[in-house]
Amino acid sequence: MPGESFRFIHASDFHLESPLGDLDTIPSHLRDAMADAPRHAAKAIFEAALADNIDFVVFSGDLLNPQTAGPHGMALLLDYFEKLNAKKKPVFWVAGNVDDPQKWPEAAPLPPNVTLFPKNKATAVPVQRAGRTICVVVGRSSEGRSTLHVPSFRVDPTDEYTVAVGYGASDADALKEGRFDYWALGGKHNRQEIEGGAEGAAVYCGSPQGRSLEESGAHGYSIVDVDADQTTRVHEIQCDAFRYCKVDIDASEIAAVGSIRNLLGERIVRLQHENGGRHLLIGWDISVSSGDNLHAIGDAEELLQWLRREFGSGTPAAWTASLVIRPPRHYPKSWNDEDTILGDFLRAADKHRKSDGRELNLLPFTEEHEGIQSTTSTLLADVPSSAREHILDQATLLGVELLRGGKPNLVQKS
């Protein structure tokens, strides 16, 4: 039999205790906005939830750590929970890793409209409107597992549309065993829809505000519409105030526009158009295809400061969070064949690269500096194998620049 249409919000991973990251410096003119960005995104979700056409809200974990989020984070949740309670709107909350129900202070009781699901078993709660059940919400808070344990969500079968709320990694094969109409999933900061995971949809809605270059792109929440025939439509709503952008550039692109500054400026204008109205935090990754391209890039530190000065103070701002130059793997053969110090240097670098840097011994270089403590010297000399290739590439670039009379500032910290 046809049921009733309804609409709900699915959101997760607020992490109100966590600031924006991947920043070597915080620009003074953006400091307040950056500090408020996670709360700004959360407020946008709650304001949308207060709209008359929203029937209920589901949160799938990691809203905040009560012990580290501070009074502002706690107050934001409690104030909006009370506002939703006043409008008789249910809130269903599955805890993740940071918002363990046992960490919630007894001195801050949740209003009666909020169901914080337990960790020890799955619980099914009917959602009613005008005295009639419109759907059932099934939830279980995380026990600390990295993966979602779908079998533990088994409940008595029902003909009602069923929303399952869970936290942890999973895939379509595991999720579909639950036989739910919608999976509201949490624990991943980037949005992901799992095709085939549920009859209607299975969605990690992601964090409403990205925190790093690894969380680049749009962030927000989901509005889910279910019609009388139980057809599900999921709408992605963006609410991030700052958007991280990772931009890869090949030095060969520079020639087409005349200079590296022209190229970066054009990319920023495009990014601002694509992400309209938001502050951008950009990570540039520039690959140098050959030694001949080095002169086209110039001094990386000067380029970084120019980008921040030219585009970082606008409204909205396009702030360069990082600029990394990826040196070429192969320099011109003529350089390598030279009977010069440069040639000797490049041949030695190639030898170490072929052995993955295993024969590199940096300890003698640290011992040349008497002011370095023995512990620090040991740490500097004992380079992890995973970092040796990167260090060798950067050291080779530095040597080439010095031996060819260029500036050494192309070497970037990773």
XYZ file of C-alpha atoms in Angstrom:
414
model
C 0.000 0.000 0.000
C 1.202 3.536 -0.716
C 2.458 5.363 2.331
C 3.019 9.031 3.015
C 5.671 11.244 1.507
C 8.202 12.768 3.877
C 11.513 14.583 3.920
C 14.479 14.378 6.272
C 18.019 15.697 6.640
C 21.055 13.450 6.873
C 24.273 15.014 8.207
C 27.408 13.805 9.980
C 31.031 14.422 10.946
C 30.673 18.005 12.213
C 33.871 17.636 14.291
C 33.166 20.893 16.096
C 36.298 20.245 18.170
C 38.579 20.329 15.124
C 39.881 23.526 13.409
C 40.814 23.955 9.775
C 44.209 22.423 8.935
C 46.935 22.318 6.268
C 47.870 25.923 7.045
C 51.432 27.022 7.758
C 50.108 30.425 8.754
C 46.670 31.848 9.500
C 46.048 35.158 7.719
C 44.870 37.765 10.202
C 41.991 38.960 8.003
C 40.572 35.410 7.809
C 41.293 34.267 11.372
C 37.798 34.821 12.802
C 36.047 33.323 9.769
C 38.319 30.269 9.846
C 37.697 29.730 13.550
C 33.933 29.929 13.013
C 33.788 27.859 9.796
C 32.854 24.484 11.387
C 30.115 26.110 13.488
C 28.923 28.137 10.490
C 28.408 24.935 8.501
C 26.630 23.196 11.394
C 24.321 26.175 11.874
C 23.357 26.039 8.194
C 22.233 22.432 8.651
C 20.174 23.178 11.757
C 18.559 26.227 10.155
C 17.537 24.043 7.216
C 16.175 21.437 9.655
C 13.909 24.045 11.243
C 12.072 24.561 7.940
C 8.453 23.408 7.951
C 8.971 20.853 5.156
C 11.556 18.826 7.124
C 10.045 15.980 9.173
C 13.096 14.758 11.104
C 16.911 14.780 11.223
C 19.461 11.955 11.352
C 23.081 12.417 12.426
C 25.511 9.584 11.689
C 28.375 10.271 14.051
C 31.309 12.458 15.090
C 29.377 15.664 15.745
C 31.788 16.775 18.467
C 33.988 15.603 21.289
C 32.285 17.061 24.388
C 35.596 17.193 26.257
C 37.521 19.201 23.654
C 34.918 21.118 21.637
C 34.500 23.734 24.350
C 31.316 25.486 25.517
C 30.560 26.986 22.088
C 30.224 23.583 20.449
C 28.105 22.119 23.242
C 25.882 25.206 23.362
C 25.327 25.149 19.609
C 24.053 21.557 19.656
C 21.892 21.965 22.733
C 20.359 25.267 21.586
C 19.353 23.852 18.225
C 18.131 20.585 19.738
C 15.797 22.681 21.908
C 14.614 24.691 18.888
C 13.832 21.472 17.035
C 12.090 20.129 20.136
C 9.897 23.225 20.233
C 8.814 22.427 16.666
C 8.267 18.761 17.602
C 10.908 17.495 15.187
C 12.653 14.224 16.083
C 16.456 14.009 15.995
C 18.149 10.604 15.629
C 21.815 10.532 16.550
C 24.247 7.656 16.109
C 27.552 8.358 17.853
C 30.873 7.728 16.127
C 34.339 7.678 17.664
C 34.592 11.197 19.091
C 31.012 11.600 20.367
C 30.846 8.457 22.506
C 27.515 8.508 24.433
C 29.432 7.763 27.626
C 31.353 11.041 27.204
C 28.191 13.134 27.097
C 27.974 15.055 30.412
C 25.061 14.224 32.676
C 24.799 17.921 33.516
C 23.683 18.617 29.927
C 20.637 16.378 29.376
C 19.339 16.018 25.838
C 15.766 17.183 25.149
C 13.104 14.476 24.650
C 13.060 14.804 20.855
C 16.682 13.556 20.615
C 17.357 9.822 20.415
C 21.042 9.053 21.039
C 21.296 5.398 20.069
C 23.138 2.988 22.402
C 26.304 1.092 21.488
C 25.276 -2.354 22.678
C 22.341 -3.014 20.335
C 20.398 -1.689 17.381
C 17.174 0.112 18.238
C 14.193 0.742 15.962
C 12.184 3.928 16.537
C 9.001 4.763 14.604
C 8.620 8.310 13.268
C 5.100 9.607 13.542
C 3.292 12.522 11.953
C -0.269 13.414 12.879
C -0.550 10.131 14.773
C 0.541 7.956 11.859
C 3.888 6.187 11.412
C 5.619 7.495 8.289
C 8.862 5.498 8.608
C 11.143 3.659 11.036
C 14.678 4.720 11.992
C 17.118 1.987 13.060
C 20.388 2.997 14.668
C 23.322 1.778 16.693
C 26.214 3.897 17.932
C 29.762 2.849 17.143
C 31.625 0.492 19.459
C 34.940 1.778 18.147
C 35.123 -0.504 15.099
C 36.682 0.891 11.920
C 34.059 -0.974 9.873
C 30.294 -1.014 10.154
C 28.931 -4.312 11.493
C 25.782 -4.661 9.397
C 24.530 -7.951 10.963
C 24.124 -6.177 14.317
C 21.446 -3.934 12.738
C 18.950 -6.765 12.338
C 15.520 -5.827 13.676
C 12.016 -7.194 13.264
C 10.841 -6.776 9.652
C 8.364 -4.009 8.871
C 6.433 -2.777 5.855
C 7.382 0.807 6.690
C 10.164 2.658 4.931
C 13.271 2.050 7.049
C 16.227 4.388 7.529
C 19.343 2.736 8.992
C 21.880 5.038 10.651
C 25.409 3.727 11.149
C 29.055 4.723 11.486
C 32.082 3.069 9.892
C 33.465 1.880 6.573
C 31.421 -0.529 4.470
C 30.659 -1.527 0.890
C 27.617 -2.319 -1.225
C 27.722 -6.081 -0.684
C 27.735 -5.721 3.097
C 25.161 -2.920 3.230
C 22.563 -4.601 1.035
C 22.452 -7.543 3.466
C 20.703 -5.181 5.871
C 17.761 -4.830 3.453
C 17.099 -1.216 4.433
C 15.571 1.477 2.252
C 18.178 4.117 3.116
C 21.570 3.891 4.801
C 22.588 7.144 6.524
C 26.304 6.573 6.958
C 29.033 8.458 8.815
C 32.747 8.267 9.401
C 34.009 9.525 6.040
C 34.742 13.229 5.628
C 34.305 13.241 1.845
C 30.886 12.536 0.389
C 30.360 9.098 -1.133
C 27.282 7.315 -2.449
C 27.419 3.508 -2.352
C 25.563 2.242 -5.416
C 23.514 -0.848 -4.657
C 23.887 -0.563 -0.886
C 20.182 -0.028 -0.242
C 16.855 -0.039 -2.055
C 16.752 3.766 -2.090
C 20.305 4.988 -1.435
C 23.323 4.454 0.794
C 25.193 7.683 1.460
C 28.192 8.948 3.400
C 27.187 12.608 3.390
C 30.659 13.713 4.567
C 31.670 16.582 6.790
C 29.838 19.886 6.250
C 33.210 21.684 6.317
C 36.461 20.331 4.874
C 39.531 20.460 7.121
C 42.497 19.758 4.823
C 43.669 19.444 1.243
C 42.828 15.739 1.495
C 39.214 16.867 1.996
C 39.142 19.130 -1.040
C 35.982 19.901 -2.948
C 32.403 20.592 -1.914
C 31.106 19.703 1.561
C 27.645 19.749 3.044
C 24.727 17.463 3.906
C 21.830 15.602 2.300
C 18.124 16.306 2.056
C 16.251 13.069 1.353
C 12.791 13.052 -0.232
C 10.644 9.917 -0.082
C 7.363 9.927 -1.969
C 4.198 7.935 -1.276
C 5.506 5.055 -3.407
C 8.751 4.959 -1.354
C 10.835 6.327 -4.209
C 13.936 7.979 -2.768
C 15.608 11.133 -4.054
C 18.778 12.440 -2.433
C 19.824 16.072 -2.812
C 23.347 17.204 -1.983
C 23.353 20.607 -0.254
C 26.625 22.509 0.044
C 27.232 24.606 3.161
C 31.013 24.966 3.562
C 32.333 28.506 4.043
C 35.944 27.591 3.159
C 36.697 25.183 0.338
C 39.984 23.365 -0.070
C 41.190 22.982 -3.657
C 44.065 20.785 -4.858
C 45.430 21.941 -8.191
C 47.972 19.962 -10.220
C 49.957 21.848 -12.841
C 52.496 20.628 -15.355
C 55.196 23.152 -16.183
C 54.575 22.543 -19.879
C 51.264 24.429 -19.468
C 53.117 27.629 -18.680
C 54.210 28.272 -22.268
C 50.585 28.431 -23.440
C 49.824 31.483 -21.283
C 53.228 33.141 -21.196
C 54.221 32.860 -17.531
C 53.600 30.896 -14.342
C 51.894 33.901 -12.758
C 49.463 34.233 -15.654
C 48.680 30.526 -15.423
C 48.061 30.557 -11.666
C 45.987 33.722 -11.917
C 43.764 32.176 -14.592
C 43.291 29.031 -12.503
C 42.259 31.100 -9.469
C 39.666 33.032 -11.490
C 38.269 29.710 -12.739
C 38.178 28.243 -9.221
C 36.371 31.289 -7.875
C 33.771 30.990 -10.625
C 33.273 27.264 -9.997
C 33.010 27.624 -6.206
C 31.228 30.987 -6.144
C 31.113 33.050 -2.988
C 33.366 30.877 -0.826
C 36.823 31.473 0.527
C 39.299 29.127 -1.184
C 42.287 27.396 0.426
C 44.448 26.244 -2.457
C 47.244 23.704 -2.590
C 49.356 23.992 -5.741
C 51.336 20.966 -6.914
C 53.599 21.924 -9.820
C 55.467 19.192 -11.687
C 58.618 20.159 -13.528
C 58.935 17.924 -16.581
C 62.584 18.726 -17.321
C 65.457 20.809 -16.094
C 64.801 23.293 -18.899
C 61.475 24.221 -17.253
C 63.055 25.382 -13.993
C 63.620 28.948 -15.169
C 59.932 29.303 -16.078
C 58.907 28.817 -12.432
C 61.487 31.015 -10.745
C 61.739 31.383 -6.995
C 58.991 29.377 -5.268
C 58.996 31.455 -2.081
C 58.539 34.666 -4.066
C 55.753 32.995 -6.049
C 54.008 31.896 -2.853
C 54.142 35.382 -1.352
C 52.905 36.922 -4.601
C 49.907 34.579 -4.690
C 48.968 35.392 -1.114
C 49.428 39.124 -1.642
C 47.594 39.268 -4.966
C 44.637 36.944 -4.292
C 44.568 36.192 -0.559
C 42.908 39.409 0.613
C 39.940 39.524 -1.711
C 36.262 39.033 -0.873
C 36.049 36.112 -1.068
C 39.713 35.287 -0.554
C 41.753 32.751 -2.519
C 44.478 31.901 -0.029
C 47.380 29.701 -1.099
C 47.793 27.135 1.663
C 50.768 25.416 0.044
C 52.899 25.481 -3.078
C 55.015 22.437 -3.861
C 57.425 22.064 -6.751
C 57.893 18.477 -7.913
C 61.383 18.306 -9.433
C 62.041 16.420 -12.678
C 63.100 12.792 -12.465
C 65.444 13.280 -15.410
C 67.575 16.312 -16.151
C 68.958 17.047 -19.657
C 71.391 14.357 -20.786
C 73.879 17.046 -21.758
C 74.035 18.176 -18.117
C 74.548 14.616 -16.932
C 77.382 14.061 -19.450
C 79.283 17.214 -18.520
C 82.817 16.800 -17.171
C 81.932 19.271 -14.415
C 80.867 19.283 -10.776
C 77.258 19.429 -12.004
C 77.760 16.305 -14.106
C 79.429 14.466 -11.229
C 76.587 15.528 -8.934
C 73.830 14.321 -11.286
C 75.574 11.006 -11.881
C 75.859 10.468 -8.123
C 72.174 11.337 -7.677
C 71.172 8.849 -10.393
C 73.200 6.149 -8.658
C 71.404 6.721 -5.362
C 68.020 6.872 -7.085
C 68.571 3.466 -8.692
C 69.151 2.005 -5.201
C 66.126 3.880 -3.753
C 68.501 5.879 -1.581
C 69.343 2.878 0.609
C 73.046 3.761 0.633
C 72.495 7.350 1.739
C 74.145 8.140 5.069
C 73.274 11.593 6.411
C 74.886 11.204 9.822
C 78.280 12.671 8.820
C 76.531 15.842 7.632
C 74.776 16.334 10.958
C 78.031 15.758 12.851
C 79.557 18.762 11.083
C 77.314 21.004 13.183
C 78.417 20.909 16.810
C 75.288 22.685 18.038
C 72.968 19.835 17.078
C 72.064 17.573 19.994
C 72.830 13.889 19.591
C 69.145 12.910 19.704
C 68.279 15.420 16.971
C 71.272 14.304 14.922
C 70.121 10.691 15.081
C 66.575 11.599 14.020
C 67.848 13.647 11.078
C 70.153 10.864 9.941
C 67.600 8.057 10.283
C 65.344 8.941 7.352
C 62.351 6.609 6.864
C 62.528 4.609 3.645
C 59.204 6.108 2.538
C 60.732 9.611 2.622
C 64.103 8.899 1.049
C 62.984 9.271 -2.570
C 61.336 12.631 -1.867
C 64.394 13.920 0.014
C 66.701 12.744 -2.756
C 64.590 14.508 -5.407
C 64.547 17.741 -3.419
C 68.288 17.553 -2.678
C 69.030 16.966 -6.362
C 66.951 19.991 -7.325
C 68.715 22.138 -4.738
C 72.128 21.015 -5.998
C 71.220 21.670 -9.619
C 69.978 25.170 -8.830
C 73.111 26.030 -6.839
C 75.527 24.588 -9.386
C 73.774 26.377 -12.237
C 73.740 29.710 -10.399
C 70.019 29.707 -9.631
C 68.155 30.227 -6.382
C 67.773 27.328 -3.942
C 64.295 28.387 -2.815
C 62.584 25.957 -5.170
C 63.027 23.287 -2.508
C 59.808 23.058 -0.530
C 58.968 21.524 2.817
C 56.483 18.705 2.590
